[in-house]
């Protein structure tokens, strides 16, 4: 194979802006988990989560770089490479942001306990983790959809927010799993049912785009997303209201303690579900008209605009 790369190697992929950013991701990712395994150390579920995030992002990024360099993605049938890379960049940015906050919060101290060398390594891990998040955020910025340019759905604001919705849902599930006792009350069971429904549909939407199966739907994909958005907004609004129920006695205090802690994520998820419908998928007038029609069907009477 010649030095120019021949017909199989895509050397230009490494020297493009996105290619350079991905190489930096590999450097910072490898440095971060190497420092942790060498001296900084980790423990408990928080540390395990952080090391998993850094290793997972490094492995997938390395796979993407190899596929771009060798053009192996062209061999993948019924697979949207652009949707996959855009979705992973957003997911990696969210995961690395979370780990860059969790690790210094639980493992970094300013005093030399147990020794200064370990503290210095943990400070270096925190810095590299922050830089790793920045380079993933830069990739999201570089690959985002721009007006007048062809792009994949996951690179649009609606597609990126789908990833945010799924990630926030996972955080909510984690909060509910921590002694929330949600099974004892109907209100909390409704919240969990709403989160589960929205999470499953969001993952299905992402999977349909990545696998290129959106054309298999009997209805247009854009309309399917709009209908799901309206239903999800209504359901999550009810979940937000349920999570704001004040305790009436001491017996329900432990149940709603975790719900109060995740109320912020409820509101953010409500915004994340509603915004995609108005971010290029459908116009505001169309969304308003569809909402009126849906409410009319649910209420059993005619509504006028």
XYZ file of C-alpha atoms in Angstrom, residues 12-161:
150
model
C -7.574 13.124 5.535
C -10.000 11.936 8.215
C -7.207 12.228 10.784
C -6.146 15.726 9.711
C -9.583 17.256 9.576
C -10.899 19.305 12.491
C -13.062 16.457 13.728
C -10.194 13.984 13.256
C -7.813 16.097 15.353
C -10.443 16.453 18.059
C -10.914 12.689 18.152
C -7.175 12.146 18.464
C -7.207 14.512 21.448
C -10.057 12.470 22.892
C -7.901 9.367 22.682
C -4.966 11.140 24.321
C -6.942 12.621 27.219
C -9.022 9.468 27.657
C -5.991 7.186 27.815
C -4.186 9.580 30.162
C -7.170 9.821 32.497
C -7.817 6.146 33.137
C -4.077 5.366 33.102
C -3.521 7.834 35.953
C -6.419 6.307 37.856
C -5.147 2.760 37.463
C -1.537 3.728 38.129
C -1.791 5.741 41.332
C -4.926 7.824 41.802
C -7.191 4.849 42.425
C -10.946 4.576 42.757
C -13.473 2.851 44.974
C -17.185 2.275 45.475
C -19.842 2.665 42.791
C -18.908 6.274 41.971
C -15.316 5.391 41.142
C -16.389 2.354 39.138
C -18.767 4.518 37.115
C -16.020 7.037 36.340
C -13.486 4.451 35.219
C -16.158 2.738 33.106
C -17.019 6.033 31.389
C -13.404 6.814 30.510
C -12.650 3.292 29.258
C -15.910 3.040 27.317
C -15.465 6.410 25.608
C -11.848 5.617 24.761
C -12.770 2.252 23.230
C -15.639 3.587 21.109
C -13.625 6.612 19.985
C -10.756 4.348 18.961
C -13.219 2.225 16.978
C -14.581 5.331 15.234
C -11.084 6.555 14.350
C -10.100 3.157 12.948
C -13.296 2.926 10.895
C -12.827 6.446 9.520
C -9.209 5.741 8.661
C -9.865 2.428 6.941
C -13.358 3.283 5.615
C -14.774 0.195 7.300
C -18.037 2.026 7.966
C -18.815 1.708 4.251
C -19.124 -2.052 4.802
C -21.882 -1.605 7.375
C -25.237 -2.025 5.709
C -28.425 -0.556 7.160
C -26.325 1.537 9.505
C -26.174 5.331 9.577
C -22.605 6.235 10.456
C -23.348 9.947 10.744
C -26.208 9.369 13.170
C -24.085 6.990 15.229
C -21.092 9.314 15.580
C -23.294 12.326 16.376
C -25.245 10.420 19.017
C -22.106 8.968 20.585
C -20.368 12.363 20.731
C -23.313 13.816 22.641
C -23.549 10.803 24.931
C -19.803 10.867 25.596
C -19.950 14.587 26.383
C -22.700 13.989 28.959
C -20.979 10.969 30.492
C -17.572 12.615 30.723
C -19.146 15.758 32.174
C -20.748 13.656 34.893
C -17.546 11.768 35.673
C -15.476 14.971 35.675
C -17.763 16.272 38.432
C -18.117 13.045 40.416
C -14.442 12.067 40.624
C -13.035 15.275 42.144
C -16.112 15.583 44.364
C -15.569 12.198 46.013
C -11.848 11.514 45.636
C -9.935 14.815 45.551
C -8.875 16.594 48.727
C -6.563 19.569 49.162
C -4.647 18.061 52.058
C -2.059 15.316 51.585
C -4.142 12.413 52.857
C -3.003 9.680 52.654
C -0.056 11.088 50.706
C 0.719 13.996 48.419
C 1.581 11.815 45.450
C -1.889 10.263 45.394
C -3.478 13.680 45.779
C -1.448 15.069 42.868
C -2.450 12.146 40.662
C -6.108 12.682 41.510
C -5.822 16.374 40.710
C -4.268 15.459 37.372
C -7.111 13.007 36.735
C -9.636 15.757 37.434
C -7.911 18.122 34.997
C -7.662 15.502 32.247
C -11.289 14.507 32.803
C -12.351 18.116 32.354
C -10.310 18.420 29.171
C -11.809 15.162 27.916
C -15.293 16.591 28.332
C -14.263 19.750 26.488
C -12.981 17.890 23.432
C -16.174 15.840 23.223
C -18.195 19.045 23.504
C -16.080 20.521 20.697
C -16.906 17.527 18.495
C -20.619 18.052 19.155
C -20.168 21.697 18.175
C -18.264 20.846 14.986
C -20.643 18.129 13.809
C -23.901 19.857 14.703
C -26.430 20.599 11.983
C -26.063 23.924 10.183
C -28.689 25.707 8.092
C -28.454 24.913 4.405
C -26.166 21.914 4.849
C -27.171 18.241 4.603
C -26.863 16.431 7.914
C -28.100 13.418 9.813
C -31.045 13.631 12.204
C -28.964 12.968 15.322
C -26.797 15.992 14.513
C -29.801 18.321 14.707
C -30.999 19.971 17.897
C -33.884 17.505 18.077
C -31.577 14.499 17.735
C -29.051 15.763 20.288
C -31.820 16.465 22.778
